[in-house]
Amino acid sequence: MKVPFLDLSLQHRALREQALAALTATYDATRFCLGKDVEDFENAFATTLGYPAALALNSGTSPLHLAAALAGWGPGDEVIAPPFTFISTVWGISYVGATPVFVDVEQDTFNLDPAKIEAAITPRTKGIIAVHLFGQPARMQEIMTIARKHGLFVVEDCAQAAGATYQGTPVGLLGDAGTFSFYPTKNLGGCGEGGAFVSRRDDLFAKAKLLRVHGSGRRYFHDHVGFNFRMDGFQGALLGVKLPHLAGWTARRREIATRYRAGIKLANTLLPVSGCSEGESVWHQFTLRHPKREALRAHLATSDVGTDLIYPVPLHRQACYAQLGYAEGALPVAEQACATVLSLPIFPELTNEQVDHVIASVNAFPG
Ligand SMILES: *Cc1c(COP(=O)(O)O)cnc(C)c1O
């Protein structure tokens, strides 16, 4: 039995008729940049997931750039972020000329460790970016307590956590700004690039809306130095077709995770937790840890089970941040994660037979 790490074709085949009809309508109406399809998607996204409003953008990196601009971060400012995440998390910090300061993650959730944040705060610290990695909410209560005490602007990178809540609040509304990605592999993936920005602060949201389109509220009048972060009409139309399925897809991801957690019995294996006490994961990834993960990966490949290494290198050890001067061993939990993680297939269209084949193959690893 073959179990690919990810197969996007199943989901897109199922929605083909609806998707093509939506694209045709957008094409015939020549609604190519923002427009009604994007607005309808923004409203549906906000209503479905519990946001006061949402701004659709052209990628998941753009809202992180937008948030850094809205925060007013700039040269000389330091912004705290986790090192075990996708690089986009910190691009916004660098784009505005500020400096990322990496704080180690927790062993059990892979997320920013609140207990290590305060030691990294200096008079130059202006913000924190918390990531809800692999769909698992970060410990926002502790993070926000520290942020309030030090007057820091908090961004939540929700790229992998669409649909997740923390203490009943949708992720992205706990800090100052929340950012999403609709890259095709995300839990809610478009057919191309896309992203979104949310905020519980009306002032911030209003300014984000201006910055998204050239800093302009009135055509050819520019109050701010802005961006072109518009979402395409086609992308809005396609995301509108997919959004109603997100809740069902999330439920299926949770079922698969539960099945993995109950079935995998391999010795020396650390399984991902089902949630920190305040938030339940939407399982963007199912990432276990094993000291011999390369051998385990090769073993699974011989059983036709696809896997991925997410992530092999922590951000503080990336070549582009060599000038920041982090030595090997500086952030040991993140480095240990990079050396031992292995992600198993977890997409909604997997059958129970496929999941059981993965479980049996993992358990058959001779070690
Ligand atoms: C996908 C992702 C982003 C945004 O990526 P884009 O490719 O620009 O959509 C940001 N942060 C994290 C953690 C991600 O996984």
Coordinates of C-alpha atoms and ligand atoms in Angstrom, one line a residue:
M1 CA 0.0 0.0 0.0
K2 CA 1.3 3.4 -1.0
V3 CA 0.9 6.4 1.4
P4 CA 2.2 9.6 -0.1
F5 CA 3.3 12.3 2.4
L6 CA 0.8 14.6 0.8
D7 CA -1.5 14.3 -2.2
L8 CA -3.3 17.5 -3.1
S9 CA -4.9 16.0 -6.3
L10 CA -7.7 14.1 -4.3
Q11 CA -9.1 17.3 -2.8
H12 CA -8.9 19.2 -6.0
R13 CA -10.5 16.5 -8.1
A14 CA -13.4 16.4 -5.7
L15 CA -14.0 20.1 -6.0
R16 CA -13.2 20.4 -9.7
E17 CA -16.6 21.3 -11.1
Q18 CA -17.3 23.8 -8.4
A19 CA -13.9 25.4 -8.7
L20 CA -14.0 25.7 -12.4
A21 CA -17.5 27.2 -12.3
A22 CA -16.3 29.8 -9.8
L23 CA -13.3 30.6 -11.9
T24 CA -15.4 31.0 -15.0
A25 CA -17.7 33.4 -13.2
T26 CA -14.8 35.5 -12.0
Y27 CA -13.2 35.4 -15.5
D28 CA -16.5 36.5 -17.2
A29 CA -16.9 39.3 -14.7
T30 CA -13.2 40.4 -15.1
R31 CA -12.9 40.6 -11.3
F32 CA -9.1 40.0 -11.3
C33 CA -7.7 42.0 -8.4
L34 CA -9.6 42.0 -5.1
G35 CA -13.2 42.6 -5.9
K36 CA -16.4 40.7 -5.0
D37 CA -15.0 37.2 -4.9
V38 CA -12.2 38.3 -2.5
E39 CA -14.6 40.3 -0.4
D40 CA -17.1 37.4 -0.2
F41 CA -14.2 35.1 0.9
E42 CA -13.0 37.6 3.5
N43 CA -16.5 37.8 5.0
A44 CA -16.9 34.0 5.0
F45 CA -13.5 33.4 6.5
A46 CA -14.2 35.9 9.3
T47 CA -17.7 34.6 10.0
T48 CA -16.7 30.9 9.8
L49 CA -13.6 31.2 12.0
G50 CA -14.8 33.9 14.4
Y51 CA -12.9 37.0 13.4
P52 CA -14.4 40.5 13.4
A53 CA -13.1 40.9 9.8
A54 CA -10.3 39.6 7.6
L55 CA -8.1 41.1 4.9
A56 CA -7.1 38.8 2.1
L57 CA -3.5 39.2 0.8
N58 CA -1.3 37.8 -1.9
S59 CA 0.8 35.4 0.3
G60 CA 1.3 34.3 3.9
T61 CA 4.5 36.3 4.0
S62 CA 2.8 39.6 3.2
P63 CA 0.7 39.8 6.4
L64 CA 3.9 39.2 8.4
H65 CA 5.5 42.1 6.5
L66 CA 2.4 44.2 7.0
A67 CA 2.3 43.4 10.7
A68 CA 6.0 44.4 11.1
A69 CA 5.2 47.7 9.4
L70 CA 2.1 48.3 11.5
A71 CA 4.1 47.6 14.7
G72 CA 6.5 50.3 13.7
W73 CA 9.5 48.1 14.1
G74 CA 12.7 49.4 12.4
P75 CA 16.5 49.5 12.6
G76 CA 17.8 49.0 16.1
D77 CA 14.7 47.3 17.3
E78 CA 14.7 43.7 18.5
V79 CA 11.8 41.2 18.0
I80 CA 11.6 37.9 19.7
A81 CA 10.7 34.8 17.7
P82 CA 11.1 31.0 17.8
P83 CA 13.9 29.4 15.8
F84 CA 11.9 26.2 15.0
T85 CA 9.5 27.4 12.3
F86 CA 9.3 28.3 8.6
I87 CA 11.6 31.2 7.7
S88 CA 8.7 33.5 6.7
T89 CA 7.9 33.9 10.4
V90 CA 10.8 36.3 10.7
W91 CA 11.1 37.8 7.2
G92 CA 8.9 40.8 8.2
I93 CA 11.3 41.6 11.0
S94 CA 14.2 41.7 8.6
Y95 CA 12.2 43.5 5.8
V96 CA 11.7 46.5 8.1
G97 CA 15.3 46.5 9.2
A98 CA 14.7 45.2 12.7
T99 CA 16.6 42.2 14.3
P100 CA 15.2 38.8 15.1
V101 CA 16.1 37.6 18.6
F102 CA 15.6 33.9 18.8
V103 CA 14.2 32.3 22.0
D104 CA 14.1 28.5 22.4
V105 CA 11.0 26.4 22.1
E106 CA 9.3 23.9 24.4
Q107 CA 10.1 20.3 24.1
D108 CA 6.5 19.1 24.1
T109 CA 4.7 21.7 21.8
F110 CA 7.6 22.9 19.6
N111 CA 6.3 26.5 20.4
L112 CA 8.0 29.5 21.9
D113 CA 8.9 28.7 25.6
P114 CA 7.3 31.5 27.7
A115 CA 9.8 30.7 30.5
K116 CA 12.7 31.7 28.4
I117 CA 11.3 35.0 26.9
E118 CA 12.1 37.5 29.7
A119 CA 15.8 36.7 29.7
A120 CA 16.0 37.8 26.1
I121 CA 14.2 41.1 26.6
T122 CA 16.5 44.2 26.4
P123 CA 15.6 48.0 26.2
R124 CA 15.6 47.5 22.4
T125 CA 12.9 44.7 22.4
K126 CA 9.8 45.9 20.7
G127 CA 7.8 42.8 19.9
I128 CA 7.2 39.1 19.9
I129 CA 6.1 36.8 17.1
A130 CA 4.5 33.7 18.4
V131 CA 3.9 30.8 15.9
H132 CA 1.2 28.2 16.3
L133 CA 3.4 25.5 14.8
F134 CA 2.0 22.4 13.1
G135 CA -1.5 23.7 14.1
Q136 CA -0.8 23.7 17.8
P137 CA -1.6 26.9 19.7
A138 CA 1.3 28.5 21.5
R139 CA 1.0 29.4 25.2
M140 CA -0.6 32.8 24.5
Q141 CA -1.7 33.6 28.1
E142 CA 1.9 33.5 29.4
I143 CA 3.2 35.2 26.3
M144 CA 0.7 38.1 26.5
T145 CA 1.4 38.6 30.3
I146 CA 5.0 39.2 29.4
A147 CA 4.2 41.3 26.4
R148 CA 1.9 43.6 28.5
K149 CA 4.4 44.0 31.2
H150 CA 7.1 45.1 28.7
G151 CA 4.8 47.0 26.3
L152 CA 5.5 44.7 23.4
F153 CA 3.6 44.3 20.1
V154 CA 2.6 40.7 19.6
V155 CA 2.1 39.0 16.2
E156 CA 0.6 35.5 15.9
D157 CA 1.8 33.5 12.9
C158 CA -1.3 31.4 12.3
A159 CA -0.1 30.1 8.9
Q160 CA -0.4 26.5 10.0
A161 CA -3.3 27.0 12.4
A162 CA -6.5 28.1 10.5
G163 CA -9.4 27.0 12.6
A164 CA -7.5 26.6 15.9
T165 CA -8.7 28.3 19.1
Y166 CA -6.9 29.0 22.4
Q167 CA -9.1 29.2 25.5
G168 CA -12.0 29.5 23.2
T169 CA -10.6 32.5 21.2
P170 CA -9.6 32.0 17.6
V171 CA -5.9 32.2 17.2
G172 CA -4.8 35.6 15.8
L173 CA -7.1 37.6 18.2
L174 CA -5.0 37.1 21.3
G175 CA -2.1 39.3 20.3
D176 CA -2.2 42.5 18.3
A177 CA -2.2 40.9 14.8
G178 CA -2.7 37.5 13.3
T179 CA -1.4 36.2 10.0
F180 CA -2.5 33.3 7.7
S181 CA -1.2 31.6 4.7
F182 CA -3.3 29.9 2.0
Y183 CA -0.3 28.3 0.3
P184 CA -1.6 25.1 -1.3
T185 CA -0.2 22.7 1.3
K186 CA -1.8 24.6 4.3
N187 CA -4.9 23.3 6.1
L188 CA -6.9 25.8 4.0
G189 CA -4.9 26.0 0.8
G190 CA -5.6 28.0 -2.4
C191 CA -4.6 27.1 -5.9
G192 CA -1.6 29.4 -5.8
E193 CA -0.5 32.0 -3.4
G194 CA -2.6 33.7 -0.7
G195 CA -2.7 34.9 2.9
A196 CA -4.8 36.9 5.4
F197 CA -4.4 39.4 8.1
V198 CA -6.7 39.7 11.2
S199 CA -6.7 41.9 14.3
R200 CA -8.8 42.4 17.4
R201 CA -7.8 46.1 17.1
D202 CA -10.0 48.1 14.7
D203 CA -7.4 50.9 14.4
L204 CA -4.7 48.4 13.3
F205 CA -7.1 46.6 10.9
A206 CA -8.1 49.9 9.2
K207 CA -4.5 50.9 8.7
A208 CA -3.7 47.4 7.4
K209 CA -6.4 47.8 4.8
L210 CA -4.8 51.1 3.6
L211 CA -1.3 49.6 3.5
R212 CA -2.4 46.5 1.6
V213 CA -3.2 48.7 -1.5
H214 CA -0.4 51.3 -1.8
G215 CA -1.2 53.1 1.4
S216 CA -4.2 54.6 -0.2
G217 CA -7.9 55.0 0.9
R218 CA -8.8 57.2 -2.0
R219 CA -7.4 56.5 -5.5
Y220 CA -4.2 58.3 -6.3
F221 CA -4.0 59.8 -2.8
H222 CA -1.4 58.1 -0.6
D223 CA -1.4 58.7 3.1
H224 CA 1.2 56.0 3.9
V225 CA 4.1 54.3 2.1
G226 CA 2.2 51.1 1.3
F227 CA 2.5 47.8 -0.5
N228 CA 0.8 45.9 -3.3
F229 CA -0.5 42.9 -1.3
R230 CA -3.8 42.4 -3.2
M231 CA -5.2 38.9 -3.5
D232 CA -6.2 37.8 -7.0
G233 CA -9.9 37.5 -7.8
F234 CA -9.4 33.9 -8.9
Q235 CA -7.8 33.0 -5.6
G236 CA -10.7 34.6 -3.6
A237 CA -13.2 32.6 -5.7
L238 CA -11.3 29.3 -5.2
L239 CA -10.8 29.8 -1.5
G240 CA -14.5 30.6 -1.3
V241 CA -15.2 27.1 -2.7
K242 CA -12.8 25.5 -0.3
L243 CA -13.6 27.3 3.0
P244 CA -16.9 25.4 3.7
H245 CA -14.9 22.2 3.8
L246 CA -12.3 23.3 6.4
A247 CA -14.2 22.2 9.5
G248 CA -14.6 18.7 8.1
W249 CA -11.0 18.5 7.0
T250 CA -9.9 19.6 10.5
A251 CA -12.1 17.0 12.1
R252 CA -10.5 14.3 9.9
R253 CA -7.0 15.5 10.7
R254 CA -7.9 15.2 14.4
E255 CA -9.2 11.6 13.8
I256 CA -6.0 10.7 12.0
A257 CA -3.8 12.2 14.8
T258 CA -5.8 10.3 17.4
R259 CA -5.3 7.1 15.5
Y260 CA -1.6 7.6 15.2
R261 CA -1.3 8.5 18.9
A262 CA -3.1 5.4 19.9
G263 CA -1.4 3.1 17.5
I264 CA 2.2 4.0 17.4
K265 CA 4.2 2.0 20.0
L266 CA 7.7 2.3 18.7
A267 CA 10.2 2.5 21.5
N268 CA 12.2 5.7 22.1
T269 CA 9.6 7.7 20.2
L270 CA 8.3 11.0 21.3
L271 CA 4.8 11.6 19.9
P272 CA 3.4 15.1 19.4
V273 CA 1.0 16.2 22.2
S274 CA -2.7 16.7 21.3
G275 CA -2.7 20.2 22.6
C276 CA -1.4 22.4 25.4
S277 CA -4.1 22.6 28.1
E278 CA -5.7 25.7 26.6
G279 CA -5.7 25.0 22.9
E280 CA -6.4 22.1 20.6
S281 CA -4.2 21.4 17.6
V282 CA -5.6 21.5 14.0
W283 CA -2.8 19.1 13.1
H284 CA -1.1 20.8 10.2
Q285 CA 1.6 18.2 10.7
F286 CA 2.0 15.1 12.8
T287 CA 5.6 15.2 13.8
L288 CA 7.2 12.6 16.0
R289 CA 10.8 12.5 17.3
H290 CA 13.1 9.5 17.1
P291 CA 16.9 9.4 17.7
K292 CA 17.4 7.4 14.5
R293 CA 15.0 9.3 12.3
E294 CA 17.0 9.0 9.1
A295 CA 17.0 5.2 9.5
L296 CA 13.3 5.3 10.4
R297 CA 12.6 7.5 7.3
A298 CA 14.5 5.0 5.1
H299 CA 12.6 2.1 6.6
L300 CA 9.2 3.8 6.0
A301 CA 10.2 4.6 2.4
T302 CA 10.7 0.8 1.8
S303 CA 7.0 0.4 3.0
D304 CA 5.9 3.1 0.5
V305 CA 5.2 5.6 3.3
G306 CA 6.2 9.2 2.5
T307 CA 7.7 11.4 5.2
D308 CA 9.2 14.8 5.5
L309 CA 11.8 16.6 7.6
I310 CA 10.1 19.7 8.9
Y311 CA 12.4 21.5 9.8
P312 CA 16.0 20.3 9.3
V313 CA 17.8 23.6 10.2
P314 CA 16.7 26.1 12.9
L315 CA 16.4 29.8 11.8
H316 CA 19.3 30.9 14.1
R317 CA 21.6 28.5 12.1
Q318 CA 20.5 29.6 8.7
A319 CA 23.2 31.1 6.4
C320 CA 21.1 34.3 5.9
Y321 CA 21.3 34.9 9.7
A322 CA 25.0 34.0 10.2
Q323 CA 25.8 37.6 11.0
L324 CA 23.6 37.4 14.1
G325 CA 26.3 35.1 15.6
Y326 CA 24.4 32.2 17.1
A327 CA 26.7 29.4 17.9
E328 CA 25.8 25.7 17.6
G329 CA 24.1 24.7 20.8
A330 CA 22.8 28.2 21.5
L331 CA 19.2 27.1 21.4
P332 CA 19.4 23.4 22.3
V333 CA 15.7 22.4 22.3
A334 CA 15.2 23.7 18.7
E335 CA 18.4 22.2 17.5
Q336 CA 17.5 18.8 19.1
A337 CA 14.1 19.0 17.4
C338 CA 15.7 19.7 14.0
A339 CA 18.0 16.6 14.5
T340 CA 15.2 14.2 15.5
V341 CA 11.9 15.2 13.9
L342 CA 10.1 13.2 11.3
S343 CA 6.6 14.2 9.9
L344 CA 4.1 11.5 8.9
P345 CA 1.4 11.8 6.3
I346 CA -1.7 13.7 7.8
F347 CA -4.1 15.0 5.1
P348 CA -7.8 14.7 5.3
E349 CA -8.2 12.3 2.3
L350 CA -6.1 9.6 3.9
T351 CA -8.1 6.4 4.5
N352 CA -8.0 4.5 7.8
E353 CA -6.3 1.6 6.0
Q354 CA -3.5 4.0 4.9
V355 CA -3.1 5.4 8.4
D356 CA -3.0 1.8 9.8
H357 CA -0.3 0.9 7.2
V358 CA 1.8 3.9 8.4
I359 CA 1.3 2.8 12.1
A360 CA 2.2 -0.8 11.3
S361 CA 5.3 0.3 9.3
V362 CA 6.5 2.6 12.1
N363 CA 6.0 -0.1 14.7
A364 CA 7.9 -2.6 12.5
F365 CA 11.0 -0.4 12.6
P366 CA 13.7 -2.7 14.0
G367 CA 15.4 0.4 15.8
Ligands
LIG1 C1 3.6 28.9 5.2 C2 4.0 29.7 6.3 C3 4.1 31.1 6.2 C4 3.8 31.9 5.0 O1 4.3 31.4 3.8 P1 3.9 31.8 2.3 O2 4.6 30.8 1.5 O3 4.4 33.2 2.1 O4 2.4 31.7 2.2 C5 4.5 31.8 7.3 N1 4.8 31.1 8.5 C6 4.7 29.8 8.6 C7 5.0 29.2 9.9 C8 4.4 29.0 7.5 O5 4.3 27.7 7.7

